[in-house]
Tab-separated table of C-alpha atoms in Angstrom:
chain	number	residue	atom	x	y	z
R	1	MET	CA	-49.490	-165.426	39.288
R	2	ASN	CA	-47.350	-166.534	42.253
R	3	ILE	CA	-44.892	-168.448	40.110
R	4	LYS	CA	-41.254	-168.749	41.115
R	5	ASP	CA	-38.639	-167.445	38.704
R	6	THR	CA	-36.594	-170.617	38.932
R	7	ASP	CA	-37.385	-173.374	36.497
R	8	ILE	CA	-38.930	-176.571	37.830
R	9	ASP	CA	-36.883	-179.732	38.004
R	10	VAL	CA	-38.194	-182.424	35.703
R	11	GLU	CA	-37.601	-185.047	38.394
R	12	ALA	CA	-40.153	-183.336	40.655
R	13	LEU	CA	-42.905	-184.245	38.207
R	14	ASN	CA	-41.952	-187.913	38.343
R	15	THR	CA	-41.887	-188.207	42.146
R	16	ILE	CA	-45.611	-187.475	42.521
R	17	ASN	CA	-46.699	-191.086	42.361
R	18	THR	CA	-43.987	-192.052	44.889
R	19	GLN	CA	-45.570	-189.669	47.385
R	20	ASN	CA	-48.941	-191.172	46.487
R	21	GLN	CA	-47.936	-194.458	48.108
R	22	ALA	CA	-47.031	-192.873	51.444
R	23	ASN	CA	-49.617	-190.154	51.990
R	24	ILE	CA	-53.010	-191.561	51.062
R	25	THR	CA	-54.673	-193.404	53.945
R	26	ILE	CA	-58.190	-191.960	53.829
R	27	MET	CA	-60.973	-192.836	51.429
R	28	ASN	CA	-64.235	-190.890	51.457
R	29	GLY	CA	-63.680	-189.765	55.048
R	30	LYS	CA	-62.823	-193.212	56.460
R	31	SER	CA	-59.420	-194.038	57.893
R	32	ASP	CA	-57.582	-197.044	56.492
R	33	ASN	CA	-55.148	-198.390	59.065
R	34	SER	CA	-54.290	-201.493	57.066
R	35	ASN	CA	-53.222	-199.544	53.961
R	36	ASN	CA	-55.469	-201.704	51.801
R	37	PHE	CA	-56.043	-198.843	49.391
R	38	LEU	CA	-52.393	-198.142	48.656
R	39	PRO	CA	-51.204	-198.720	45.091
R	40	ARG	CA	-50.156	-202.283	44.366
R	41	ARG	CA	-49.135	-201.961	40.742
R	42	ARG	CA	-46.561	-204.445	39.579
R	43	LYS	CA	-43.169	-203.000	38.770
R	44	PHE	CA	-43.249	-203.679	35.034
R	45	ASP	CA	-47.005	-203.549	34.518
R	46	ASN	CA	-46.998	-200.093	32.927
R	47	ARG	CA	-44.802	-199.639	29.859
R	48	ALA	CA	-45.469	-195.913	29.810
R	49	SER	CA	-44.326	-195.310	33.400
R	50	THR	CA	-41.476	-192.805	33.733
R	51	ARG	CA	-40.697	-193.742	37.318
R	52	GLY	CA	-36.972	-193.334	37.978
R	53	MET	CA	-36.355	-191.184	34.903
R	54	GLY	CA	-35.015	-188.309	36.997
R	55	ARG	CA	-32.064	-190.393	38.203
R	56	TYR	CA	-31.590	-192.819	35.329
R	57	PRO	CA	-33.014	-191.265	32.154
R	58	GLU	CA	-30.989	-193.574	29.939
R	59	LYS	CA	-33.028	-196.543	31.197
R	60	VAL	CA	-36.377	-194.935	30.359
R	61	VAL	CA	-35.858	-192.694	27.321
R	62	GLY	CA	-32.195	-193.236	26.497
R	63	GLU	CA	-32.732	-194.962	23.165
R	64	PHE	CA	-35.359	-192.792	21.446
R	65	GLY	CA	-35.082	-189.551	23.430
R	66	GLY	CA	-38.628	-189.554	24.799
R	67	CYS	CA	-39.947	-187.233	22.067
R	68	PRO	CA	-40.769	-189.444	19.051
R	69	TRP	CA	-43.663	-187.154	18.069
R	70	ARG	CA	-41.313	-184.359	16.977
R	71	LYS	CA	-40.799	-184.037	13.232
R	72	GLU	CA	-37.362	-183.687	11.755
R	73	ASN	CA	-36.621	-180.493	9.815
R	74	TYR	CA	-39.884	-178.924	10.998
R	75	ASN	CA	-39.501	-175.282	12.035
R	76	TYR	CA	-41.434	-175.090	15.281
R	77	GLY	CA	-42.546	-171.682	16.491
R	78	ARG	CA	-41.357	-170.061	19.683
R	79	GLY	CA	-43.032	-170.342	23.047
R	80	ILE	CA	-46.749	-171.005	23.085
R	81	ILE	CA	-46.899	-171.397	19.272
R	82	GLY	CA	-44.331	-174.172	19.367
R	83	LEU	CA	-46.180	-175.862	22.213
R	84	HIS	CA	-49.382	-175.806	20.147
R	85	GLU	CA	-47.589	-177.438	17.207
R	86	GLU	CA	-46.024	-180.063	19.446
R	87	ILE	CA	-49.433	-181.011	20.830
R	88	GLU	CA	-50.743	-181.372	17.276
R	89	HIS	CA	-47.839	-183.658	16.377
R	90	PHE	CA	-48.139	-185.575	19.640
R	91	TYR	CA	-51.796	-186.272	18.865
R	92	GLU	CA	-50.897	-187.370	15.353
R	93	TYR	CA	-48.130	-189.684	16.546
R	94	MET	CA	-49.951	-191.235	19.519
R	95	SER	CA	-53.172	-191.848	17.606
R	96	PRO	CA	-53.503	-195.565	16.834
R	97	THR	CA	-52.402	-196.802	13.454
R	98	LYS	CA	-54.518	-199.089	11.320
R	99	VAL	CA	-52.552	-202.111	12.505
R	100	GLU	CA	-52.985	-201.167	16.169
R	101	HIS	CA	-56.700	-200.713	15.638
R	102	ARG	CA	-56.938	-203.998	13.764
R	103	ILE	CA	-55.248	-206.100	16.449
R	104	ARG	CA	-57.721	-204.793	19.033
R	105	GLY	CA	-60.540	-205.817	16.762
R	106	ASP	CA	-58.989	-209.279	16.509
R	107	VAL	CA	-58.747	-209.551	20.309
R	108	ILE	CA	-62.391	-208.575	20.702
R	109	HIS	CA	-63.462	-211.089	18.061
R	110	ARG	CA	-61.599	-213.990	19.700
R	111	ILE	CA	-62.997	-213.173	23.142
R	112	GLU	CA	-66.506	-212.742	21.793
R	113	LYS	CA	-66.287	-216.088	19.997
R	114	ILE	CA	-65.515	-217.899	23.266
R	115	ILE	CA	-68.271	-216.128	25.215
R	116	VAL	CA	-70.957	-216.702	22.591
R	117	SER	CA	-69.987	-220.381	22.273
R	118	MET	CA	-70.685	-220.795	26.001
R	119	TRP	CA	-73.781	-218.571	26.242
R	120	PRO	CA	-75.427	-218.148	22.795
R	121	ASP	CA	-77.895	-215.566	24.115
R	122	ALA	CA	-75.192	-213.326	25.605
R	123	GLN	CA	-74.165	-210.087	23.931
R	124	VAL	CA	-70.656	-208.615	23.899
R	125	GLN	CA	-70.487	-204.835	23.597
R	126	VAL	CA	-67.553	-202.447	23.425
R	127	PHE	CA	-67.349	-199.244	25.423
R	128	GLY	CA	-64.653	-196.951	26.751
R	129	SER	CA	-61.741	-195.558	24.770
R	130	TYR	CA	-61.901	-198.134	21.971
R	131	ARG	CA	-65.464	-197.129	21.154
R	132	THR	CA	-64.648	-193.404	21.216
R	133	GLY	CA	-61.238	-193.765	19.524
R	134	LEU	CA	-59.479	-191.953	22.398
R	135	TYR	CA	-57.109	-194.749	23.345
R	136	LEU	CA	-53.347	-194.684	23.749
R	137	PRO	CA	-51.086	-197.449	22.340
R	138	THR	CA	-51.063	-199.265	25.699
R	139	SER	CA	-54.673	-198.599	26.722
R	140	ASP	CA	-57.053	-201.354	27.806
R	141	ILE	CA	-60.097	-202.595	25.909
R	142	ASP	CA	-63.341	-202.309	27.860
R	143	LEU	CA	-65.963	-204.981	27.170
R	144	VAL	CA	-69.318	-205.653	28.782
R	145	VAL	CA	-71.147	-208.991	28.571
R	146	ILE	CA	-74.931	-208.728	28.794
R	147	GLY	CA	-76.818	-211.863	29.779
R	148	LYS	CA	-78.793	-213.646	32.498
R	149	TRP	CA	-77.001	-215.586	35.219
R	150	SER	CA	-77.850	-216.539	38.782
R	151	TYR	CA	-74.226	-215.865	39.664
R	152	LEU	CA	-71.740	-213.976	37.523
R	153	PRO	CA	-69.574	-216.540	35.677
R	154	LEU	CA	-66.263	-214.900	36.552
R	155	ARG	CA	-64.353	-218.079	37.373
R	156	THR	CA	-65.937	-219.981	34.497
R	157	LEU	CA	-64.738	-217.332	32.074
R	158	GLU	CA	-61.265	-217.438	33.595
R	159	LYS	CA	-61.089	-221.194	33.068
R	160	GLU	CA	-62.259	-220.958	29.447
R	161	PHE	CA	-59.700	-218.307	28.543
R	162	LEU	CA	-56.910	-220.427	29.984
R	163	GLU	CA	-58.095	-223.543	28.127
R	164	HIS	CA	-58.346	-221.682	24.810
R	165	ASP	CA	-54.843	-220.261	25.257
R	166	ILE	CA	-56.070	-216.658	25.211
R	167	VAL	CA	-53.969	-215.802	28.245
R	168	GLU	CA	-50.992	-217.228	30.051
R	169	VAL	CA	-51.125	-218.530	33.605
R	170	GLY	CA	-50.908	-215.450	35.805
R	171	GLY	CA	-52.092	-213.185	32.989
R	172	ILE	CA	-55.687	-213.053	34.208
R	173	LYS	CA	-57.242	-211.677	37.385
R	174	VAL	CA	-60.780	-211.966	38.728
R	175	LEU	CA	-61.822	-208.987	40.858
R	176	ASP	CA	-64.982	-210.458	42.350
R	177	LYS	CA	-64.868	-208.338	45.518
R	178	ALA	CA	-64.871	-204.993	43.687
R	179	SER	CA	-67.957	-202.774	43.547
R	180	VAL	CA	-68.131	-203.652	39.847
R	181	PRO	CA	-66.806	-207.232	39.440
R	182	ILE	CA	-64.557	-207.534	36.405
R	183	VAL	CA	-62.157	-209.933	34.732
R	184	LYS	CA	-58.800	-208.380	33.840
R	185	LEU	CA	-56.602	-210.190	31.347
R	186	THR	CA	-53.657	-209.675	29.015
R	187	ASP	CA	-53.983	-211.243	25.574
R	188	LYS	CA	-51.171	-213.738	25.003
R	189	LYS	CA	-50.885	-213.061	21.278
R	190	THR	CA	-50.837	-209.255	21.191
R	191	GLU	CA	-50.196	-208.282	24.848
R	192	VAL	CA	-53.295	-206.073	24.728
R	193	LYS	CA	-55.090	-205.727	28.079
R	194	VAL	CA	-58.825	-206.291	28.382
R	195	ASP	CA	-61.329	-205.509	31.144
R	196	ILE	CA	-64.576	-207.507	31.027
R	197	SER	CA	-67.592	-206.503	33.108
R	198	PHE	CA	-71.151	-207.851	33.205
R	199	ASN	CA	-74.554	-206.221	32.643
R	200	MET	CA	-73.231	-202.640	32.939
R	201	CYS	CA	-75.122	-200.853	30.175
R	202	ASN	CA	-74.170	-197.335	31.241
R	203	GLY	CA	-70.676	-197.746	29.803
R	204	VAL	CA	-71.996	-197.918	26.244
R	205	LYS	CA	-74.220	-194.868	26.796
R	206	SER	CA	-71.309	-192.943	28.294
R	207	ALA	CA	-69.153	-193.650	25.235
R	208	GLU	CA	-71.870	-192.345	22.922
R	209	LEU	CA	-72.192	-189.244	25.112
R	210	ILE	CA	-68.466	-188.547	24.798
R	211	LYS	CA	-68.627	-188.910	21.026
R	212	ARG	CA	-71.325	-186.222	20.910
R	213	TYR	CA	-69.127	-183.843	22.902
R	214	MET	CA	-66.199	-184.637	20.601
R	215	ASN	CA	-68.284	-183.323	17.713
R	216	GLU	CA	-69.168	-180.226	19.716
R	217	PHE	CA	-65.569	-179.553	20.819
R	218	PRO	CA	-63.057	-180.639	18.123
R	219	VAL	CA	-60.135	-179.739	20.415
R	220	LEU	CA	-61.311	-182.210	23.066
R	221	PRO	CA	-59.496	-185.326	21.705
R	222	LYS	CA	-56.143	-183.535	21.429
R	223	LEU	CA	-56.376	-182.174	24.945
R	224	VAL	CA	-57.439	-185.567	26.309
R	225	TYR	CA	-54.550	-187.390	24.619
R	226	VAL	CA	-51.893	-185.252	26.304
R	227	LEU	CA	-53.567	-185.416	29.716
R	228	LYS	CA	-54.144	-189.181	29.537
R	229	GLN	CA	-50.466	-189.725	28.743
R	230	PHE	CA	-49.527	-187.309	31.536
R	231	LEU	CA	-51.457	-189.351	34.117
R	232	LEU	CA	-50.505	-192.725	32.651
R	233	GLU	CA	-46.765	-192.249	32.961
R	234	ARG	CA	-47.191	-191.223	36.624
R	235	ASP	CA	-49.461	-194.182	37.494
R	236	LEU	CA	-52.304	-191.774	38.292
R	237	ASN	CA	-54.749	-193.097	35.698
R	238	GLU	CA	-56.237	-196.010	37.641
R	239	VAL	CA	-58.973	-195.619	40.253
R	240	PHE	CA	-57.817	-198.618	42.285
R	241	THR	CA	-54.401	-196.950	42.752
R	242	GLY	CA	-55.946	-193.637	43.807
R	243	GLY	CA	-55.875	-191.864	40.457
R	244	ILE	CA	-58.697	-190.687	38.249
R	245	SER	CA	-60.295	-192.705	35.477
R	246	SER	CA	-60.286	-191.732	31.821
R	247	TYR	CA	-64.009	-191.042	32.031
R	248	SER	CA	-63.510	-188.618	34.931
R	249	LEU	CA	-60.689	-186.885	33.074
R	250	ILE	CA	-62.800	-186.477	29.939
R	251	LEU	CA	-65.701	-185.032	31.951
R	252	MET	CA	-63.279	-182.564	33.573
R	253	CYS	CA	-62.092	-181.522	30.097
R	254	ILE	CA	-65.678	-181.136	28.863
R	255	SER	CA	-66.567	-178.964	31.867
R	256	PHE	CA	-63.458	-176.865	31.271
R	257	LEU	CA	-64.410	-176.259	27.629
R	258	GLN	CA	-68.075	-175.600	28.463
R	259	LEU	CA	-67.212	-172.894	30.995
R	260	TYR	CA	-64.331	-171.456	29.007
R	261	HIS	CA	-64.368	-167.676	28.754
R	262	ARG	CA	-64.375	-167.667	24.958
R	263	PRO	CA	-67.193	-168.432	22.507
R	264	ALA	CA	-67.489	-171.999	21.270
R	265	ASP	CA	-66.715	-171.051	17.656
R	266	GLN	CA	-63.326	-169.660	18.721
R	267	LEU	CA	-62.436	-172.947	20.431
R	268	ARG	CA	-62.274	-174.711	17.073
R	269	ASN	CA	-59.094	-172.822	16.162
R	270	ALA	CA	-57.848	-172.166	19.682
R	271	ASN	CA	-54.199	-172.526	20.628
R	272	LEU	CA	-53.839	-175.954	22.220
R	273	GLY	CA	-50.908	-174.792	24.321
R	274	VAL	CA	-53.038	-172.084	25.918
R	275	LEU	CA	-55.865	-174.545	26.582
R	276	LEU	CA	-53.519	-177.070	28.178
R	277	ILE	CA	-51.894	-174.503	30.469
R	278	GLU	CA	-55.238	-173.053	31.536
R	279	PHE	CA	-56.645	-176.537	32.211
R	280	LEU	CA	-53.653	-177.321	34.439
R	281	GLU	CA	-54.050	-173.969	36.192
R	282	LEU	CA	-57.756	-174.555	36.833
R	283	TYR	CA	-57.524	-178.061	38.309
R	284	GLY	CA	-54.056	-177.598	39.778
R	285	ARG	CA	-54.596	-174.265	41.553
R	286	LYS	CA	-57.972	-172.582	41.266
R	287	PHE	CA	-60.624	-175.291	41.566
R	288	ASN	CA	-62.191	-175.642	45.040
R	289	TYR	CA	-62.283	-179.399	45.560
R	290	MET	CA	-63.724	-179.067	49.078
R	291	GLN	CA	-67.000	-177.337	48.203
R	292	THR	CA	-67.524	-177.568	44.442
R	293	GLY	CA	-68.870	-180.296	42.201
R	294	ILE	CA	-68.837	-180.568	38.405
R	295	ARG	CA	-71.942	-180.854	36.236
R	296	ILE	CA	-71.795	-181.053	32.428
R	297	ARG	CA	-75.462	-181.578	31.536
R	298	ASP	CA	-77.658	-178.618	30.559
R	299	GLY	CA	-74.701	-176.643	29.254
R	300	GLY	CA	-72.490	-177.279	32.274
R	301	ARG	CA	-71.991	-175.434	35.553
R	302	TYR	CA	-70.392	-175.797	38.974
R	303	ILE	CA	-72.636	-176.972	41.806
R	304	ASN	CA	-72.328	-176.795	45.561
R	305	LYS	CA	-71.732	-180.178	47.182
R	306	ASP	CA	-74.482	-179.518	49.703
R	307	GLU	CA	-76.909	-179.162	46.813
R	308	MET	CA	-75.725	-182.382	45.233
R	309	GLN	CA	-75.955	-184.356	48.480
R	310	LYS	CA	-79.715	-183.809	48.600
R	311	ASP	CA	-80.120	-185.974	45.500
R	312	MET	CA	-77.676	-188.734	46.498
R	313	LEU	CA	-79.079	-192.029	47.754
R	314	ASP	CA	-78.223	-194.267	50.729
R	315	GLY	CA	-76.661	-191.462	52.721
R	316	HIS	CA	-73.614	-191.118	50.453
R	317	ARG	CA	-71.659	-187.887	50.621
R	318	PRO	CA	-70.000	-186.138	47.676
R	319	SER	CA	-66.359	-187.138	47.346
R	320	LEU	CA	-63.357	-184.833	47.105
R	321	LEU	CA	-63.458	-185.013	43.322
R	322	CYS	CA	-67.195	-184.645	42.853
R	323	ILE	CA	-68.387	-185.175	39.265
R	324	GLU	CA	-72.076	-185.660	38.662
R	325	ASP	CA	-72.834	-188.565	36.357
R	326	PRO	CA	-74.501	-187.014	33.277
R	327	LEU	CA	-76.576	-190.197	32.860
R	328	LEU	CA	-77.555	-190.626	36.535
R	329	SER	CA	-77.584	-187.490	38.676
R	330	THR	CA	-77.428	-189.436	41.958
R	331	ASN	CA	-74.106	-191.048	41.021
R	332	ASP	CA	-70.724	-189.455	41.819
R	333	ILE	CA	-68.188	-190.462	39.143
R	334	GLY	CA	-65.161	-189.421	41.190
R	335	ARG	CA	-66.123	-191.106	44.466
R	336	SER	CA	-63.337	-193.725	44.264
R	337	SER	CA	-60.521	-191.331	43.309
R	338	TYR	CA	-59.082	-191.089	46.806
R	339	GLY	CA	-55.704	-189.832	45.521
R	340	VAL	CA	-57.072	-186.789	43.726
R	341	LEU	CA	-54.854	-184.452	45.776
R	342	GLN	CA	-51.819	-186.107	44.219
R	343	VAL	CA	-53.351	-185.510	40.792
R	344	LYS	CA	-53.968	-181.894	41.761
R	345	ARG	CA	-50.339	-181.503	42.802
R	346	ALA	CA	-49.132	-183.063	39.546
R	347	PHE	CA	-51.305	-180.622	37.557
R	348	ASP	CA	-49.855	-177.740	39.558
R	349	CYS	CA	-46.262	-178.813	38.884
R	350	ALA	CA	-47.000	-179.233	35.182
R	351	TYR	CA	-48.605	-175.788	35.066
R	352	VAL	CA	-45.478	-174.189	36.527
R	353	ALA	CA	-43.202	-176.123	34.162
R	354	LEU	CA	-45.081	-175.116	30.999
R	355	THR	CA	-45.609	-171.502	32.104
R	356	ASN	CA	-41.902	-171.060	32.703
R	357	ALA	CA	-41.037	-172.777	29.429
R	358	VAL	CA	-43.145	-170.444	27.252
R	359	ASN	CA	-42.037	-167.307	29.096
R	360	PRO	CA	-40.559	-164.828	26.574
R	361	LEU	CA	-37.532	-164.368	28.848
R	362	ASN	CA	-36.742	-168.092	28.955
R	363	MET	CA	-33.871	-169.137	26.716
R	364	TYR	CA	-35.406	-172.606	26.294
R	365	ARG	CA	-38.565	-171.315	24.608
R	366	ASP	CA	-37.027	-172.018	21.176
R	367	CYS	CA	-39.093	-175.096	20.383
R	368	THR	CA	-37.013	-175.925	17.316
R	369	ARG	CA	-34.048	-176.728	19.577
R	370	TYR	CA	-35.801	-177.703	22.815
R	371	SER	CA	-38.981	-179.668	23.366
R	372	ILE	CA	-41.454	-177.785	25.554
R	373	LEU	CA	-44.089	-180.524	25.722
R	374	SER	CA	-41.488	-183.055	26.886
R	375	ARG	CA	-41.204	-181.143	30.159
R	376	ILE	CA	-44.427	-182.829	31.276
R	377	VAL	CA	-44.884	-185.764	28.861
R	378	ARG	CA	-42.462	-188.429	27.653
R	379	VAL	CA	-42.903	-191.566	25.544
R	380	THR	CA	-40.762	-194.329	26.976
R	381	ASP	CA	-38.515	-196.604	24.946
R	382	ASP	CA	-40.666	-199.599	25.933
R	383	VAL	CA	-43.723	-198.030	24.308
R	384	VAL	CA	-41.837	-197.194	21.099
R	385	ARG	CA	-40.397	-200.714	20.858
R	386	TYR	CA	-43.799	-202.271	21.535
R	387	ARG	CA	-45.468	-200.228	18.796
R	388	ARG	CA	-42.765	-201.210	16.298
R	389	TRP	CA	-43.089	-204.853	17.257
R	390	VAL	CA	-46.858	-204.631	16.670
R	391	GLU	CA	-46.351	-203.071	13.230
R	392	GLN	CA	-43.833	-205.733	12.198
R	393	GLN	CA	-45.667	-208.699	13.685
R	394	PHE	CA	-49.282	-207.949	12.726
R	395	ARG	CA	-49.132	-205.767	9.630
R	396	ARG	CA	-50.700	-208.568	7.562
R	397	LEU	CA	-53.409	-209.370	10.092
R	398	ARG	CA	-56.855	-209.457	8.519
R	399	SER	CA	-59.801	-207.453	9.781
R	400	PRO	CA	-62.418	-209.166	11.996
R	401	PRO	CA	-65.157	-210.987	10.078
R	402	LEU	CA	-68.620	-209.591	9.542
R	403	GLY	CA	-70.824	-209.687	12.600
R	404	SER	CA	-68.069	-208.911	15.091
R	405	PRO	CA	-68.882	-205.959	17.372
R	406	SER	CA	-65.441	-204.517	16.733
R	407	LEU	CA	-66.283	-204.113	13.048
R	408	LYS	CA	-68.798	-201.397	13.925
R	409	TYR	CA	-65.962	-199.165	15.105
R	410	SER	CA	-63.335	-200.145	12.532
R	411	LYS	CA	-63.955	-196.904	10.646
R	412	VAL	CA	-63.202	-194.764	13.671
R	413	ILE	CA	-59.488	-195.093	12.960
R	414	GLY	CA	-57.866	-195.021	9.563
R	415	ALA	CA	-60.712	-193.729	7.401
R	416	SER	CA	-59.461	-190.126	7.504
R	417	ARG	CA	-55.806	-190.863	8.253
R	418	SER	CA	-53.026	-191.871	5.929
R	419	PRO	CA	-51.023	-194.948	6.970
R	420	ARG	CA	-48.150	-194.004	9.264
R	421	SER	CA	-44.926	-195.930	9.738
R	422	LEU	CA	-43.306	-196.341	13.117
R	423	SER	CA	-40.046	-197.775	11.833
R	424	SER	CA	-38.015	-194.567	12.145
R	425	SER	CA	-37.158	-193.232	15.578
R	426	GLY	CA	-37.376	-189.754	17.010
R	427	SER	CA	-39.521	-188.422	14.189
R	428	THR	CA	-42.560	-189.106	12.060
R	429	SER	CA	-41.840	-186.430	9.489
R	430	SER	CA	-43.722	-186.304	6.226
R	431	VAL	CA	-42.446	-185.152	2.848
R	432	ASP	CA	-43.639	-181.575	3.189
R	433	SER	CA	-43.007	-181.042	6.879
R	434	ALA	CA	-39.852	-178.941	6.452
R	435	ALA	CA	-41.605	-175.703	5.615
R	436	SER	CA	-41.923	-172.859	8.077
R	437	SER	CA	-44.727	-173.056	10.607
R	438	ASP	CA	-45.583	-169.371	10.205
R	439	GLY	CA	-48.994	-168.968	8.652
R	440	SER	CA	-49.702	-172.683	8.379
R	441	ASP	CA	-53.048	-174.193	9.283
R	442	PRO	CA	-53.319	-176.417	12.334
R	443	PRO	CA	-52.627	-180.018	11.271
R	444	SER	CA	-55.481	-182.462	11.293
R	445	ARG	CA	-55.306	-186.041	12.497
R	446	GLY	CA	-54.141	-187.433	9.194
R	447	MET	CA	-52.483	-184.481	7.441
R	448	SER	CA	-49.162	-182.731	7.528
R	449	PRO	CA	-49.276	-179.115	8.778
R	450	ASN	CA	-47.863	-177.876	5.492
R	451	ASN	CA	-49.801	-179.731	2.824
R	452	ASN	CA	-51.180	-176.697	0.988
R	453	ILE	CA	-49.027	-177.128	-2.107
R	454	HIS	CA	-49.711	-177.483	-5.795
R	455	HIS	CA	-51.036	-180.821	-7.011
R	456	LYS	CA	-48.085	-181.295	-9.381
R	457	THR	CA	-45.655	-180.805	-6.544
R	458	GLN	CA	-47.512	-183.468	-4.579
R	459	GLN	CA	-47.206	-185.887	-7.500
R	460	LYS	CA	-43.446	-185.305	-7.743
R	461	SER	CA	-43.052	-185.717	-4.004
R	462	HIS	CA	-45.119	-188.897	-4.108
R	463	LEU	CA	-42.923	-190.297	-6.912
R	464	ARG	CA	-39.747	-189.528	-4.961
R	465	ASN	CA	-41.308	-191.085	-1.868
R	466	THR	CA	-42.179	-194.261	-3.753
R	467	VAL	CA	-38.578	-194.734	-4.867
R	468	ARG	CA	-37.274	-194.114	-1.358
R	469	THR	CA	-39.836	-196.479	0.137
R	470	PHE	CA	-38.862	-199.238	-2.312
R	471	LYS	CA	-35.211	-198.914	-1.298
R	472	ASN	CA	-35.953	-198.693	2.420
R	473	ASN	CA	-38.269	-201.708	2.379
R	474	LYS	CA	-35.346	-203.969	1.461
R	475	ASN	CA	-33.463	-202.906	4.555
R	476	GLN	CA	-36.582	-203.082	6.720
R	477	ASN	CA	-37.378	-206.626	5.559
R	478	ASN	CA	-33.852	-207.742	6.402
R	479	GLN	CA	-34.125	-206.188	9.863
R	480	SER	CA	-37.703	-207.237	10.698
R	481	ASN	CA	-36.800	-210.638	12.120
R	482	PHE	CA	-34.076	-209.102	14.233
R	483	ILE	CA	-36.486	-206.460	15.553
R	484	ASN	CA	-39.006	-209.127	16.563
R	485	GLN	CA	-36.374	-211.152	18.376
R	486	ASN	CA	-35.081	-208.002	20.030
R	487	TYR	CA	-38.495	-207.179	21.484
R	488	VAL	CA	-39.490	-210.676	22.545
R	489	LYS	CA	-36.164	-211.543	24.178
R	490	HIS	CA	-35.669	-208.048	25.629
R	491	LYS	CA	-32.155	-207.735	24.308
R	492	ARG	CA	-30.413	-204.437	23.876
R	493	PRO	CA	-32.531	-202.230	21.571
R	494	ILE	CA	-31.399	-201.359	18.083
R	495	LYS	CA	-29.512	-198.112	17.696
R	496	ASN	CA	-31.215	-195.761	15.252
R	497	ASN	CA	-30.445	-192.293	14.065
R	498	ARG	CA	-32.687	-189.764	15.715
R	499	CYS	CA	-33.133	-186.044	16.024
R	500	HIS	CA	-31.359	-184.979	19.233
R	501	ILE	CA	-33.666	-183.004	21.537
R	502	GLU	CA	-32.163	-180.965	24.324
R	503	ILE	CA	-34.338	-180.618	27.384
R	504	GLY	CA	-34.153	-177.315	29.236
């Protein structure tokens, strides 16, 4: 498999996006001498970024260890089994809580109220990750405003948001020169980011298409969550910085599952660790980006770029990452991802790291003592503190009123999941999570992996939990004001007990 025996340095995975700034000067075959396409992300714009962690890990993950998804006293399996269980727990931890879902609904409602007050005939629709439920704690909200204007009211909308105190000065950008003009803003109240476009109906159809594939492939959301976090922390998740969009990533995952060498019924209970490693191997080593395009419609297949170019309009050529739009065959979804080679290299490095970690001869394959998933994915302290601040600050926020478009998707999150607290660090363990992982069923989005116990035992555990919760709530209420001040003023974070994870 042409893999070196030596283990990969974790810092190598975090230097990919540094190389991205220096190497990419060509976009779709055209030279860019002015470097206008180089990444221009602000230094503190991405809470999830792990830039600099190789040299100064204490500044990025020093407080919470970078592995808050791991459950205390849970006996993880060895090697690939432990990796599968970690992915399950990562998905459970990173999935939005009810409060996180509710604050996004509140943001949408306030923005919609302003837009409708100005243009009563306009419609505000939600698309993207909020509509599908596949959003990370720091993900943007994608909105589209449908109406009739002689000129798009980008600057008018910017002025209204500033007057209604939705954003702070400098917290809103108007990208009127982009191929798809949008308004980017950060909500002043919740610090949630929003992208607003106009008259782009394909986004809503694309979200519904993804939801259909999620029903066909139940493992798709869990695979997407890990890969989205992987790209996010390396600043490779934005098209305008050379990365690949969430939509492109999801289509790549769908194509991978469609052309997988196992029957579809076996994918429902497949090992997530195996799927992740094989995905990274495919797009990090084996896939021919120069000649091959991706098609997911009609069951999915690979297509030659020469064949696809015949159907493209206006003389466009297939890009390096060529993904046929399932809703419009003449459109290339990946045409703006000019830094796809950096993404490819990151996938390759991650493939080597995970393959070495699950090797039976590797001493660090004991997932109970060492985190295997953390070799490619980390959750920064800023993200953990932000999520706790959201839970403390908005836990009593009411749901949007009837008629709000966000209410249509309020049942996506929380209906099948039990409420989850983020107040404890390093772990989100449940009452029954200490049992052995051998022979246990894969955990679902809202269940512990070891919840097959007698009903009476559950009642006793619930009673003990209630007493503990009553005692802990007193301490949490006394600390809540201090936690809020700590986040807002950016003072030194609170020290909490956590499960120590050694990284091999």
